[in-house]
Short mmCIF file of C-alpha atoms in Angstrom, two decimals:
data_model
loop_
_atom_site.label_atom_id
_atom_site.label_comp_id
_atom_site.label_asym_id
_atom_site.label_seq_id
_atom_site.Cartn_x
_atom_site.Cartn_y
_atom_site.Cartn_z
CA MET A 27 -12.99 17.10 -55.81
CA GLY A 28 -11.81 15.55 -52.41
CA GLU A 29 -14.28 15.65 -49.53
CA HIS A 30 -13.87 18.47 -46.75
CA ARG A 31 -12.25 17.12 -43.67
CA GLN A 32 -14.27 17.85 -40.56
CA ARG A 33 -11.80 19.26 -37.80
CA TYR A 34 -12.73 18.82 -34.13
CA ASN A 35 -11.14 20.68 -31.31
CA GLU A 36 -9.76 19.01 -28.19
CA GLU A 37 -12.73 19.67 -25.93
CA PHE A 38 -14.97 18.01 -28.46
CA LYS A 39 -12.74 14.94 -28.71
CA LYS A 40 -12.40 14.61 -25.04
CA GLN A 41 -16.16 14.77 -24.41
CA THR A 42 -16.93 12.53 -27.25
CA VAL A 43 -14.55 9.86 -25.72
CA GLN A 44 -16.08 10.30 -22.34
CA PHE A 45 -19.54 9.86 -24.09
CA ILE A 46 -18.38 6.64 -25.54
CA GLN A 47 -17.03 5.39 -22.34
CA GLU A 48 -20.33 6.02 -20.45
CA GLN A 49 -22.36 4.10 -23.21
CA THR A 50 -23.17 0.43 -23.46
CA LYS A 51 -23.20 0.74 -27.13
CA THR A 52 -20.55 -0.45 -29.47
CA VAL A 53 -17.89 2.01 -30.93
CA ALA A 54 -19.26 1.21 -34.32
CA ASP A 55 -22.86 2.00 -33.20
CA LEU A 56 -22.00 5.40 -31.82
CA ALA A 57 -19.62 6.11 -34.91
CA GLU A 58 -22.67 5.67 -36.97
CA GLU A 59 -24.76 7.76 -34.69
CA LEU A 60 -22.28 10.66 -34.37
CA ASN A 61 -21.34 10.36 -38.40
CA ILE A 62 -17.74 9.85 -37.29
CA PRO A 63 -15.49 7.18 -38.88
CA LYS A 64 -14.88 4.41 -36.45
CA SER A 65 -11.04 4.62 -36.90
CA THR A 66 -11.11 8.22 -35.83
CA LEU A 67 -13.01 7.17 -32.80
CA HIS A 68 -10.59 4.47 -31.86
CA GLN A 69 -7.88 6.91 -32.30
CA TRP A 70 -9.32 9.35 -29.99
CA MET A 71 -10.03 6.69 -27.54
CA SER A 72 -6.36 5.83 -27.43
CA GLN A 73 -5.45 9.49 -26.88
CA TYR A 74 -8.16 10.61 -24.49
CA ARG A 75 -9.39 7.58 -22.66
CA GLU A 76 -9.84 8.05 -18.78
CA LEU A 77 -10.79 4.71 -16.99
CA LYS A 78 -12.74 6.73 -14.37
CA TYR A 79 -15.38 7.22 -16.92
CA GLU A 80 -15.95 3.63 -17.67
CA PRO A 81 -18.53 1.48 -15.71
CA ALA A 82 -16.78 -1.20 -13.73
CA ALA A 83 -18.46 -3.86 -15.82
CA SER A 84 -16.39 -2.93 -18.76
CA MET A 85 -13.96 -5.87 -19.37
CA ASP A 86 -11.21 -3.38 -20.20
CA ARG A 87 -12.06 -1.56 -16.88
CA VAL A 88 -11.84 -4.89 -14.91
CA ARG A 89 -8.68 -5.85 -16.54
CA GLU A 90 -7.12 -2.49 -15.82
CA LEU A 91 -8.10 -2.84 -12.09
CA GLU A 92 -6.96 -6.22 -11.78
CA ALA A 93 -3.70 -5.18 -13.08
CA GLN A 94 -3.56 -2.18 -10.52
CA LEU A 95 -4.47 -4.70 -7.74
CA LYS A 96 -1.74 -7.02 -8.69
CA GLU A 97 0.84 -4.33 -8.80
CA VAL A 98 -0.41 -2.89 -5.42
CA ASN A 99 -0.15 -6.34 -3.95
CA ARG A 100 3.48 -6.79 -5.18
CA LEU A 101 4.45 -3.69 -3.74
CA LEU A 102 2.80 -4.46 -0.47
CA GLN A 103 4.82 -7.75 -0.45
CA GLU A 104 7.98 -5.94 -1.28
CA LYS A 105 7.54 -3.62 1.75
CA GLU A 106 6.57 -6.13 4.09
CA SER A 107 9.68 -8.12 3.14
CA LYS A 108 11.87 -4.92 3.74
CA LEU A 109 10.08 -4.23 7.04
CA SER A 110 10.81 -7.85 8.14
CA ASP A 111 14.43 -7.42 7.34
CA VAL A 112 14.67 -4.16 9.10
CA GLU A 113 13.03 -5.43 12.07
CA GLU A 114 15.43 -8.59 12.18
CA GLU A 115 18.35 -5.92 11.94
CA LEU A 116 17.09 -3.99 14.84
CA ALA A 117 16.69 -6.92 16.90
CA ILE A 118 20.22 -7.80 15.97
CA VAL A 119 21.61 -4.31 16.97
CA LYS A 120 19.37 -4.29 20.11
CA LYS A 121 21.32 -7.43 21.29
CA ALA A 122 24.60 -6.12 20.31
CA VAL A 123 24.21 -2.91 22.16
CA HIS A 124 23.20 -5.09 25.23
CA ILE A 125 26.04 -7.26 24.89
CA PHE A 126 28.47 -4.29 24.31
CA SER A 127 27.03 -2.11 26.95
CA LYS A 128 27.75 -4.39 29.83
CA PRO A 129 30.69 -3.44 32.19
CA ARG A 130 33.81 -5.34 31.72
CA ASN A 131 35.41 -7.04 34.85
#
């Protein structure tokens, strides 16, 4: 007969993923220790992974932080460019107000 499939609740899965993220061992080693198939752990990781639980030395974490930094820098450059345009427009409007507010003779 077929093997009995073990069912795990959401909380167990989330805690297991958090445990995996906090460890320095490989997923394969932890799968063996926990007696859970490696593919199942990888599936849980893709579902429940939260980068805040990973050490900063993790290469995936470093890549994620680098990507976030690049995006923030891009947004900052965009905002600085818009601010510069708005400041230039304001200067033009001020000059126009000054010119058109002079009394005519």
